[in-house]
């Protein structure tokens, strides 16, 4: 990527930057609240899973060995991805990691017709929910050199 | 943001190795966001802590689980137990003692193999060994009699073909079982009309008794049972396993600490909507006049020709049953008596009818009873239906807060509370959100735990197990009885609690039958109809 902001206007760069930072903020706060709550566990969320992959999620919740690993991966994954997105550091990897997490969340609670969850939804969704929207926002973000214009990745590129 | 004075082309021409001041600024541009984030998190935590502390201090309740009871003493001589009755409840009681029929174990094993969420087998294997031996059994239906003996012999908790222990002695009537020298303690799971006579017979023989609720079928035998139990000095436990429910113990703490303020109304309910819930139990295929000792079934009840319906669905007739009052009101009343020590009410007024199950039954399927406790300034309202499962809960209503009880416990401040008025006004307490919630198995639940977690917990999704194991309250209740027999202590649902339970239930029943308010003459210990 020798020409990081080729064809991008200042407004485009600004919008992409804001998008990256707010998504990062969201990930980071989701991670931090879980880390700061000693009682937090993903078991309730996993047990509430419905849809064609629910068996997989239920088996994660039922495994006393896997559950702490899932919890830690989730907590630290969110924190690291969030921090990376805010700083623009290893941005593309952070985006891919974030998309993977979002895909896991989506398929654990897909808003399909006929599926009802214990966790109340704050809006009305049919097939598309905010998780999917964040997923595609991140995909779009990944197609631009978001961290290389404003962010640590710029230094990485420069010092290569 | 991009620098307006420098075009991208110019930037492009810069030497990559040459990291300029501008690059550093652009690289670090978003670092302050992390600072703002950290400040935001700090402020949020501070706010939550303030809110949580002010509520926790105000409520003054602990979140710790009640202490787990120490394991039963299994080193001494085993306690020798006789089982009377191996119907629906008898099977559950035997299982709670650690003895299940091999076919039941087969079924649980099969269930666990086809559905990994089916934990019945695992839980049964994990259930604590109480150090007992089943030495005698009695059931007047041949099939149940044989099954009961086989369950008693299943000392290794195995399925069909497993290694069985010695078969318990089979007795053809309860008198012989009560007199048997190889029996120290007796579990009574017979129909209601037999609870009194069997308890009295066991007590006369010096045998400890665990009796299913209600304690008695008639008012008169209530006094006799109390007399016999007290005179003999046996350890008596009435089968209200709700005594072992964690959340009830927490509810008692909340009331004692005055969290709810003055309490003038308690509402308890039964909400069932299945034939099974309305006592229309299945009729066993082996049952007939040759396999059932009908005369012994009738016993103190009025004579009636042999009837399979009456034998298996006896709860539907006053002839053998105490109806909703004895079967279900007693559980609700005992919960209230446990948490509030209400004792026997001064009066009872019942109304209801047979509105849904027009199957020849004589007991009502809809019943409402209001008990008055004027000395405590309290009304207890019981309302039951067997044709709707809309859960109305168990609610204790205080002037300052109300409490909803189930497996979990939640307390909400009342909008018009005097005690919490200041905190409600300041926005510290939101009457819409619980000021206290207790979720069994969950430690350190703080007052502002996320709504999401509470939502899951309320639906049993966060259910954890006491000491790492899921425990059946009936097992805990029987364990308490067994431990008390060994230690000589009084169990939680002893004869005095049982007396209050039975009299209260009878007052409700008499009011319904006579269609008038009935009173308790506490001085002379008499029900006045």
XYZ file of C-alpha atoms in Angstrom:
689
model
C 0.000 0.000 0.000
C 2.352 2.697 -1.230
C -0.351 5.255 -1.714
C -2.488 5.069 1.384
C -4.910 7.905 0.817
C -5.025 7.977 -2.908
C -8.432 9.072 -4.208
C -9.782 9.611 -0.695
C -11.086 13.033 0.183
C -10.573 14.459 3.645
C -14.210 13.850 4.451
C -13.904 10.205 3.408
C -10.800 9.775 5.533
C -12.549 11.420 8.469
C -15.665 9.262 8.132
C -13.607 6.076 7.933
C -11.568 7.140 10.935
C -14.659 7.865 13.006
C -16.215 4.556 11.964
C -13.064 2.700 13.002
C -12.802 4.483 16.349
C -16.470 4.081 17.342
C -16.458 0.387 16.490
C -13.239 0.094 18.489
C -14.852 1.911 21.405
C -17.825 -0.457 21.320
C -15.598 -3.556 21.327
C -13.356 -2.186 24.039
C -16.226 -1.287 26.372
C -17.933 -4.659 25.831
C -14.650 -6.305 26.775
C -13.827 -4.047 29.725
C -17.245 -4.432 31.406
C -16.850 -8.197 31.235
C -13.300 -8.069 32.567
C -14.309 -5.779 35.433
C -17.208 -8.021 36.495
C -15.769 -11.040 38.337
C -19.079 -12.864 37.972
C -19.307 -12.485 34.254
C -19.551 -15.653 32.231
C -20.815 -16.381 28.756
C -22.799 -19.393 29.970
C -26.213 -17.682 30.002
C -25.659 -16.223 26.565
C -24.471 -19.538 25.151
C -27.343 -21.459 26.736
C -29.813 -19.011 25.223
C -28.549 -19.837 21.729
C -31.124 -20.924 19.156
C -31.018 -21.885 15.502
C -29.055 -24.425 13.506
C -25.776 -23.928 15.398
C -27.287 -23.868 18.891
C -25.998 -27.384 19.635
C -22.446 -26.134 19.155
C -22.944 -23.158 21.488
C -24.733 -25.274 24.102
C -21.852 -27.738 24.078
C -19.417 -24.875 24.759
C -21.532 -23.793 27.734
C -21.778 -27.362 29.020
C -18.036 -27.987 28.980
C -16.365 -26.996 32.257
C -12.982 -27.140 30.493
C -13.878 -25.074 27.441
C -16.018 -22.456 29.115
C -13.197 -20.548 30.881
C -11.265 -20.541 27.604
C -14.269 -19.189 25.705
C -14.823 -16.551 28.387
C -11.183 -15.423 28.335
C -10.979 -15.402 24.529
C -14.126 -13.352 24.377
C -13.097 -10.839 27.059
C -9.534 -10.342 25.853
C -10.493 -10.613 22.200
C -12.932 -7.724 22.617
C -10.433 -5.624 24.575
C -7.549 -6.176 22.169
C -9.629 -5.704 19.040
C -11.178 -2.539 20.500
C -7.813 -1.068 21.481
C -6.290 -1.968 18.122
C -9.139 -0.306 16.237
C -8.945 2.878 18.280
C -5.173 3.100 17.839
C -5.179 1.950 14.232
C -2.669 -0.735 15.084
C -2.724 -4.019 13.133
C -6.018 -2.644 11.952
C -6.729 -5.236 9.299
C -6.104 -8.152 11.671
C -8.239 -6.480 14.330
C -11.030 -6.068 11.791
C -10.870 -9.708 10.727
C -10.841 -10.816 14.382
C -13.789 -8.567 15.118
C -15.719 -9.898 12.135
C -15.095 -13.438 13.335
C -16.448 -12.590 16.809
C -19.462 -10.838 15.325
C -20.192 -13.835 13.094
C -20.074 -16.060 16.188
C -22.492 -13.748 18.019
C -24.814 -13.565 15.052
C -25.059 -17.315 14.574
C -25.570 -17.906 18.285
C -28.654 -15.669 18.269
C -29.767 -15.416 14.636
C -32.860 -13.212 14.283
C -34.643 -15.818 12.176
C -38.374 -16.236 11.933
C -39.691 -18.330 14.780
C -36.717 -18.026 17.104
C -37.331 -16.378 20.449
C -34.702 -15.454 22.996
C -34.654 -14.936 26.737
C -32.489 -11.889 26.159
C -34.873 -9.107 25.214
C -34.024 -7.226 22.047
C -33.908 -3.451 22.153
C -35.212 -3.178 18.588
C -37.091 -5.114 15.937
C -35.067 -7.328 13.687
C -35.746 -9.734 10.855
C -32.663 -11.576 9.604
C -30.618 -8.399 9.904
C -29.663 -7.131 13.325
C -27.071 -4.650 14.590
C -24.454 -7.384 14.817
C -24.725 -7.984 11.083
C -24.603 -4.269 10.374
C -21.436 -3.908 12.465
C -20.032 -6.948 10.656
C -20.531 -5.373 7.228
C -19.340 -1.981 8.458
C -16.115 -3.682 9.458
C -15.870 -5.436 6.134
C -16.207 -2.102 4.363
C -13.596 -0.661 6.690
C -11.207 -3.488 5.874
C -11.270 -2.479 2.204
C -9.694 0.890 3.000
C -6.281 1.523 4.493
C -8.012 2.803 7.588
C -5.074 2.518 9.969
C -2.401 3.597 7.591
C -3.601 7.152 7.189
C -4.281 7.976 10.825
C -3.004 5.345 13.217
C -0.047 3.305 14.351
C -0.067 1.301 11.168
C 1.266 4.417 9.462
C 4.414 4.149 11.539
C 4.649 0.456 10.805
C 4.450 1.096 7.095
C 6.958 3.911 7.283
C 9.496 2.013 9.300
C 9.296 -1.169 7.292
C -7.238 14.387 10.013
C -5.433 14.899 6.746
C -3.232 17.947 6.496
C -4.643 20.489 4.077
C -1.299 22.024 3.204
C 0.188 18.803 2.036
C -1.211 16.935 -0.935
C -1.243 13.169 -0.954
C 1.094 13.254 -3.940
C 3.673 15.129 -1.965
C 3.328 12.751 0.895
C 3.719 9.879 -1.505
C 7.034 11.227 -2.614
C 8.409 11.296 0.881
C 11.036 8.769 1.699
C 9.392 5.851 3.490
C 12.249 5.579 5.946
C 11.967 9.201 6.772
C 9.424 9.324 9.607
C 8.560 12.934 10.081
C 6.841 14.853 12.870
C 3.633 14.775 10.850
C 3.711 10.994 10.635
C 4.113 10.700 14.374
C 1.177 13.024 14.958
C -0.976 11.121 12.473
C 0.039 7.830 14.000
C -0.781 8.890 17.513
C -3.834 10.993 16.630
C -6.328 8.578 18.202
C -4.407 7.880 21.420
C -6.369 10.588 23.305
C -9.511 8.569 22.512
C -8.173 5.858 24.820
C -7.702 8.476 27.525
C -11.283 9.643 27.107
C -12.385 6.013 27.162
C -10.505 5.301 30.392
C -11.998 8.402 32.004
C -15.488 7.353 30.871
C -15.085 3.846 32.302
C -13.780 5.297 35.560
C -16.764 7.644 35.903
C -19.217 4.874 35.049
C -17.710 2.500 37.618
C -17.734 5.250 40.224
C -21.401 5.934 39.554
C -22.298 2.220 39.666
C -20.383 1.730 42.912
C -22.068 4.708 44.542
C -25.484 3.456 43.454
C -24.742 -0.095 44.497
C -23.290 0.892 47.878
C -26.125 3.216 48.760
C -28.670 0.506 47.968
C -26.698 -2.296 49.605
C -26.169 -0.246 52.761
C -29.803 0.736 52.867
C -31.055 -2.835 52.378
C -28.390 -4.404 54.580
C -28.795 -7.883 53.107
C -26.048 -10.373 52.486
C -25.656 -12.199 49.217
C -23.937 -15.294 50.587
C -25.515 -18.665 50.136
C -26.776 -20.313 53.307
C -23.996 -22.470 54.708
C -23.924 -25.943 53.231
C -24.806 -28.679 55.714
C -21.952 -31.011 56.647
C -22.035 -34.527 55.205
C -24.130 -37.140 57.009
C -22.368 -39.530 59.349
C -21.973 -42.740 57.366
C -19.375 -44.370 59.602
C -21.627 -45.626 62.352
C -24.326 -48.254 62.056
C -26.603 -47.545 59.084
C -30.028 -46.127 59.911
C -32.595 -48.818 59.049
C -35.519 -47.329 57.181
C -38.925 -48.754 56.300
C -40.857 -47.336 53.327
C -44.647 -47.213 53.284
C -46.070 -46.397 49.872
C -44.310 -46.507 46.505
C -46.623 -44.421 44.379
C -45.585 -41.199 42.638
C -44.304 -39.453 45.769
C -42.982 -42.620 47.399
C -40.689 -43.186 44.424
C -39.361 -39.633 44.740
C -38.737 -39.990 48.473
C -36.916 -43.304 47.999
C -34.791 -41.685 45.322
C -34.052 -38.737 47.620
C -32.756 -41.259 50.160
C -30.541 -42.788 47.451
C -32.674 -45.765 46.390
C -34.204 -45.973 42.937
C -35.757 -48.892 41.108
C -33.316 -50.278 38.486
C -35.793 -49.470 35.685
C -35.789 -45.822 36.789
C -31.995 -45.817 36.623
C -32.234 -47.409 33.140
C -34.557 -44.625 32.047
C -32.248 -41.875 33.353
C -29.236 -43.530 31.713
C -31.116 -43.718 28.429
C -32.189 -40.106 28.806
C -28.585 -39.026 29.376
C -27.459 -40.917 26.279
C -30.001 -39.339 23.956
C -29.998 -35.880 25.518
C -26.857 -34.538 27.113
C -28.888 -31.954 29.016
C -30.656 -34.771 30.853
C -28.691 -34.773 34.114
C -30.995 -37.025 36.171
C -28.585 -39.977 36.168
C -25.535 -37.865 36.935
C -27.344 -36.046 39.738
C -28.570 -39.277 41.254
C -25.063 -40.730 41.290
C -23.703 -37.531 42.834
C -26.397 -37.378 45.517
C -24.881 -37.719 48.967
C -24.921 -41.106 50.669
C -26.951 -40.703 53.882
C -25.728 -43.892 55.532
C -29.055 -45.694 55.517
C -30.353 -49.108 54.659
C -33.877 -49.940 53.473
C -34.877 -52.902 55.611
C -38.656 -53.041 55.170
C -41.268 -52.026 52.629
C -45.039 -52.001 52.380
C -47.435 -51.146 49.564
C -50.922 -52.478 49.068
C -50.543 -52.687 45.271
C -48.480 -55.825 44.434
C -46.530 -54.230 41.598
C -45.464 -51.239 43.702
C -44.670 -53.521 46.634
C -42.257 -55.552 44.504
C -40.750 -52.423 42.926
C -40.295 -50.807 46.307
C -38.404 -53.845 47.593
C -36.236 -53.915 44.466
C -35.493 -50.205 44.856
C -34.540 -50.808 48.485
C -32.130 -53.529 47.372
C -30.500 -51.276 44.785
C -27.720 -50.173 47.120
C -25.246 -49.506 44.311
C -27.622 -47.213 42.362
C -27.448 -49.490 39.322
C -29.729 -50.270 36.399
C -31.311 -53.600 35.468
C -28.908 -56.510 35.895
C -26.744 -54.550 38.322
C -25.281 -55.850 41.555
C -28.096 -55.680 44.110
C -27.890 -55.734 47.899
C -30.136 -57.766 50.222
C -33.883 -57.504 49.609
C -35.795 -55.615 52.325
C -38.546 -57.472 54.168
C -41.987 -57.082 52.605
C -44.881 -56.397 54.986
C -48.520 -56.838 54.093
C -49.684 -54.040 56.379
C -48.204 -50.964 58.001
C -48.795 -52.154 61.575
C -46.411 -55.061 61.079
C -43.843 -52.823 59.431
C -44.102 -50.340 62.317
C -43.533 -53.146 64.801
C -40.635 -54.729 62.881
C -37.470 -54.832 64.989
C -35.210 -54.232 61.969
C -36.746 -50.787 61.398
C -35.531 -47.580 63.118
C -37.330 -44.991 61.004
C -40.296 -44.885 58.666
C -41.113 -42.871 55.564
C -44.851 -42.425 55.006
C -45.988 -41.756 51.444
C -49.530 -43.136 51.645
C -52.731 -41.255 50.752
C -53.766 -38.405 53.087
C -56.298 -40.464 55.046
C -53.510 -42.742 56.240
C -50.959 -40.104 57.345
C -52.354 -39.741 60.866
C -52.949 -43.437 61.740
C -49.556 -44.463 60.330
C -47.641 -41.706 62.138
C -49.365 -42.599 65.413
C -48.609 -46.313 64.938
C -44.955 -45.585 64.133
C -44.586 -43.226 67.104
C -46.135 -45.796 69.441
C -43.464 -48.223 68.265
C -40.763 -45.617 68.839
C -39.961 -45.303 65.132
C -38.861 -41.946 63.703
C -41.185 -40.581 61.025
C -40.845 -38.653 57.793
C -44.423 -38.045 56.673
C -45.656 -36.504 53.472
C -47.839 -33.437 53.765
C -50.486 -32.707 54.896
C -49.840 -34.035 58.352
C -53.424 -35.215 58.864
C -56.713 -35.889 57.113
C -59.082 -34.973 59.964
C -58.963 -32.307 62.678
C -59.240 -34.838 65.512
C -56.251 -36.924 64.508
C -54.122 -33.759 64.367
C -54.179 -33.569 68.169
C -53.553 -37.305 68.452
C -50.587 -37.237 66.112
C -49.019 -34.363 68.054
C -49.626 -36.188 71.337
C -48.168 -39.471 70.054
C -45.094 -37.840 68.540
C -44.354 -35.710 71.618
C -44.929 -38.584 74.030
C -42.648 -40.952 72.131
C -39.874 -38.403 71.598
C -39.296 -39.587 68.036
C -37.776 -37.334 65.382
C -40.624 -36.195 63.160
C -40.240 -34.328 59.901
C -43.166 -33.216 57.758
C -42.533 -33.309 54.013
C -42.374 -29.608 53.157
C -39.092 -29.592 51.296
C -39.509 -25.842 50.670
C -37.854 -25.516 54.090
C -34.579 -26.187 52.279
C -35.021 -23.577 49.535
C -32.222 -20.997 49.699
C -34.384 -18.112 48.576
C -36.915 -18.721 51.382
C -34.112 -18.475 53.910
C -33.055 -15.178 52.297
C -36.662 -13.968 52.372
C -36.772 -14.629 56.109
C -33.619 -12.534 56.534
C -35.139 -9.658 54.530
C -38.310 -9.652 56.624
C -36.412 -9.837 59.900
C -34.266 -6.900 58.817
C -37.350 -4.856 58.025
C -36.464 -4.368 54.372
C -40.152 -4.521 53.438
C -41.506 -2.305 56.207
C -44.908 -3.183 57.700
C -46.430 -6.187 55.884
C -50.206 -6.460 55.796
C -50.793 -8.716 52.815
C -49.252 -11.902 51.473
C -50.543 -13.498 48.298
C -49.771 -17.109 47.441
C -51.078 -19.107 44.528
C -51.352 -22.456 42.767
C -51.428 -22.281 38.986
C -51.668 -25.616 37.230
C -53.153 -26.655 33.932
C -52.510 -30.327 33.236
C -54.489 -33.479 34.074
C -51.508 -34.640 36.110
C -51.487 -31.359 37.998
C -55.212 -31.881 38.666
C -54.481 -35.358 40.096
C -55.802 -37.284 37.078
C -52.896 -39.707 37.343
C -52.378 -42.683 35.005
C -53.888 -46.017 36.024
C -51.349 -48.851 36.141
C -52.059 -51.738 33.761
C -51.404 -54.397 36.421
C -53.985 -52.916 38.759
C -57.122 -54.937 39.528
C -58.989 -56.204 42.605
C -56.568 -59.157 42.880
C -53.407 -57.026 42.898
C -54.747 -54.300 45.191
C -55.662 -54.751 48.857
C -58.759 -52.570 48.552
C -59.964 -53.004 52.119
C -56.675 -51.750 53.453
C -56.836 -48.825 51.064
C -60.233 -47.797 52.413
C -59.176 -48.042 56.064
C -60.685 -45.115 57.980
C -62.480 -43.791 54.854
C -66.177 -44.434 54.113
C -66.740 -47.717 52.267
C -66.847 -47.631 48.471
C -66.813 -50.388 45.875
C -63.461 -51.132 44.235
C -62.491 -48.334 41.886
C -59.244 -47.899 39.982
C -59.932 -44.178 39.628
C -60.287 -43.806 43.363
C -57.178 -45.880 44.017
C -54.849 -43.985 41.673
C -56.558 -40.586 41.701
C -57.521 -40.539 45.375
C -56.704 -36.834 45.699
C -59.925 -36.053 43.811
C -62.184 -37.279 46.665
C -62.624 -35.934 50.181
C -62.978 -39.600 51.206
C -59.172 -39.960 51.070
C -57.883 -36.500 50.337
C -57.659 -32.991 51.735
C -58.019 -31.380 48.300
C -56.199 -28.217 47.321
C -55.919 -27.145 50.963
C -53.964 -30.203 52.033
C -52.032 -30.847 48.853
C -50.953 -27.411 47.660
C -52.065 -24.674 50.044
C -49.983 -26.405 52.730
C -46.760 -25.877 50.726
C -47.582 -22.196 50.303
C -48.647 -21.747 53.907
C -45.573 -23.547 55.201
C -43.358 -21.249 53.116
C -45.047 -18.206 54.690
C -44.880 -19.764 58.151
C -41.207 -20.489 57.589
C -40.293 -16.944 56.584
C -42.716 -15.006 58.815
C -43.581 -17.332 61.729
C -47.277 -16.547 61.334
C -48.602 -19.566 63.244
C -52.260 -20.575 63.092
C -54.565 -17.876 61.696
C -57.409 -16.457 63.727
C -59.911 -17.139 60.950
C -60.287 -18.655 57.513
C -62.801 -18.062 54.748
C -62.839 -20.176 51.617
C -64.762 -20.156 48.399
C -64.433 -21.964 45.089
C -65.934 -24.865 43.177
C -65.571 -27.706 40.728
C -65.458 -25.632 37.564
C -63.251 -27.470 35.075
C -62.768 -31.133 36.024
C -66.333 -32.384 36.014
C -65.094 -35.965 36.327
C -66.987 -36.984 39.437
C -64.510 -35.537 41.892
C -65.699 -34.031 45.137
C -62.799 -31.653 45.847
C -62.787 -28.204 44.194
C -60.454 -27.346 41.312
C -60.696 -23.616 41.973
C -60.232 -22.453 45.552
C -59.563 -19.186 47.335
C -58.919 -18.953 51.028
C -58.307 -15.820 53.062
C -56.627 -16.252 56.427
C -56.618 -13.431 58.964
C -53.852 -12.834 61.485
C -55.116 -9.702 63.282
C -52.400 -9.851 65.948
C -49.824 -9.492 63.189
C -51.997 -7.079 61.171
C -51.811 -9.540 58.319
C -54.015 -11.176 55.700
C -52.815 -14.237 53.821
C -54.621 -14.834 50.552
C -54.382 -18.175 48.792
C -55.812 -18.536 45.312
C -55.669 -21.728 43.287
C -56.749 -22.904 39.884
C -56.133 -26.209 38.149
C -57.102 -24.885 34.721
C -54.619 -22.090 34.059
C -50.887 -22.048 34.287
C -50.521 -18.284 34.322
C -47.915 -17.881 37.060
C -49.127 -15.469 39.694
C -46.219 -16.046 42.023
C -45.806 -15.706 45.728
C -45.746 -12.069 46.778
C -45.156 -10.456 50.144
C -46.403 -6.870 50.119
C -44.879 -4.393 52.527
C -45.445 -0.665 52.793
C -41.827 0.033 51.818
C -41.102 -2.826 49.441
C -42.591 -5.934 47.925
C -40.949 -9.255 47.497
C -41.490 -11.974 44.925
C -40.441 -15.460 45.895
C -39.632 -18.500 43.848
C -36.372 -20.250 43.158
C -35.016 -16.722 43.031
C -35.935 -13.804 45.249
C -36.440 -10.217 44.183
C -37.306 -7.183 46.274
C -38.523 -3.925 44.751
C -39.122 -0.695 46.614
C -42.696 0.572 46.652
C -43.141 3.882 44.821
C -44.929 5.353 47.870
C -42.505 3.915 50.410
C -41.754 6.053 53.473
C -38.458 4.384 54.242
C -36.998 4.736 50.761
C -38.728 8.032 49.839
C -35.528 10.062 49.984
C -33.500 7.646 47.866
C -36.318 7.271 45.356
C -36.541 11.050 45.046
C -32.785 11.323 44.523
C -32.929 8.664 41.843
C -30.713 6.257 43.763
C -33.513 3.723 44.055
C -35.627 3.004 41.017
C -38.851 1.232 42.063
C -38.890 -0.442 38.642
C -35.635 -2.267 39.392
C -34.963 -4.699 42.246
C -33.132 -3.278 45.242
C -32.161 -6.809 46.089
C -32.135 -10.034 44.167
C -30.922 -13.411 45.216
C -30.078 -16.064 42.689
C -29.181 -19.428 44.250
C -25.653 -20.539 43.556
C -24.561 -17.115 42.515
C -22.264 -15.210 44.826
C -21.719 -11.484 45.165
C -24.716 -10.435 43.140
C -24.573 -6.695 43.418
C -27.510 -4.396 43.373
C -26.856 -3.087 39.884
C -25.872 -6.290 38.131
C -26.810 -6.028 34.505
C -30.410 -6.478 33.519
C -29.300 -9.122 31.050
C -27.880 -11.349 33.745
C -30.999 -11.018 35.832
C -33.081 -11.906 32.836
C -31.100 -15.090 32.272
C -31.049 -15.981 35.932
C -34.797 -15.570 36.276
C -35.215 -18.133 33.541
C -32.904 -20.610 35.186
C -30.183 -20.169 32.586
C -27.609 -19.161 35.166
C -28.596 -21.851 37.582
C -25.519 -23.174 39.327
C -25.303 -25.899 41.878
C -24.716 -25.879 45.602
C -21.148 -26.960 46.272
C -20.747 -27.712 42.579
C -23.698 -30.121 42.538
C -27.317 -29.594 41.742
C -29.268 -30.664 44.804
C -32.849 -31.760 45.104
C -34.590 -30.000 48.020
C -36.436 -33.216 48.934
C -33.051 -34.887 49.375
C -31.905 -32.024 51.625
C -35.102 -32.229 53.644
C -34.767 -35.990 54.183
C -31.078 -35.556 54.942
C -31.991 -33.059 57.664
C -34.363 -35.642 59.148
C -31.726 -38.413 59.043
C -29.065 -36.113 60.536
C -31.465 -35.020 63.307
C -32.265 -38.644 64.177
C -28.531 -39.149 64.708
C -27.897 -35.889 66.569
C -31.153 -35.649 68.503
C -31.810 -32.136 67.181
C -35.186 -30.891 65.951
C -35.784 -30.821 62.185
C -37.069 -27.615 60.589
C -40.589 -28.910 59.864
C -41.156 -30.617 63.195
C -44.384 -31.631 64.898
C -45.231 -28.091 66.069
C -44.832 -26.707 62.562
C -46.813 -29.708 61.320
C -49.597 -29.026 63.796
C -49.877 -25.415 62.612
C -49.842 -26.591 58.976
C -52.562 -29.198 59.511
C -54.883 -26.970 61.560
C -54.544 -24.122 59.047
C -55.313 -26.430 56.119
C -58.308 -27.932 57.941
C -59.669 -24.445 58.681
C -59.534 -23.691 54.949
C -61.264 -26.974 54.100
C -63.958 -26.624 56.784
C -64.748 -23.099 55.634
C -65.194 -24.355 52.072
C -67.337 -27.316 53.117
C -69.554 -25.310 55.483
C -69.528 -22.241 53.269
C -68.810 -19.960 56.225
C -65.969 -18.290 58.041
C -64.309 -20.504 60.647
C -62.284 -19.408 63.680
C -59.410 -20.726 65.746
C -59.856 -20.651 69.490
C -56.174 -20.503 70.429
C -56.779 -20.831 74.163
C -58.701 -24.088 73.900
C -56.987 -25.172 70.670
C -60.286 -25.728 68.883
C -61.583 -24.858 65.446
C -64.946 -23.116 65.713
C -67.190 -23.672 62.724
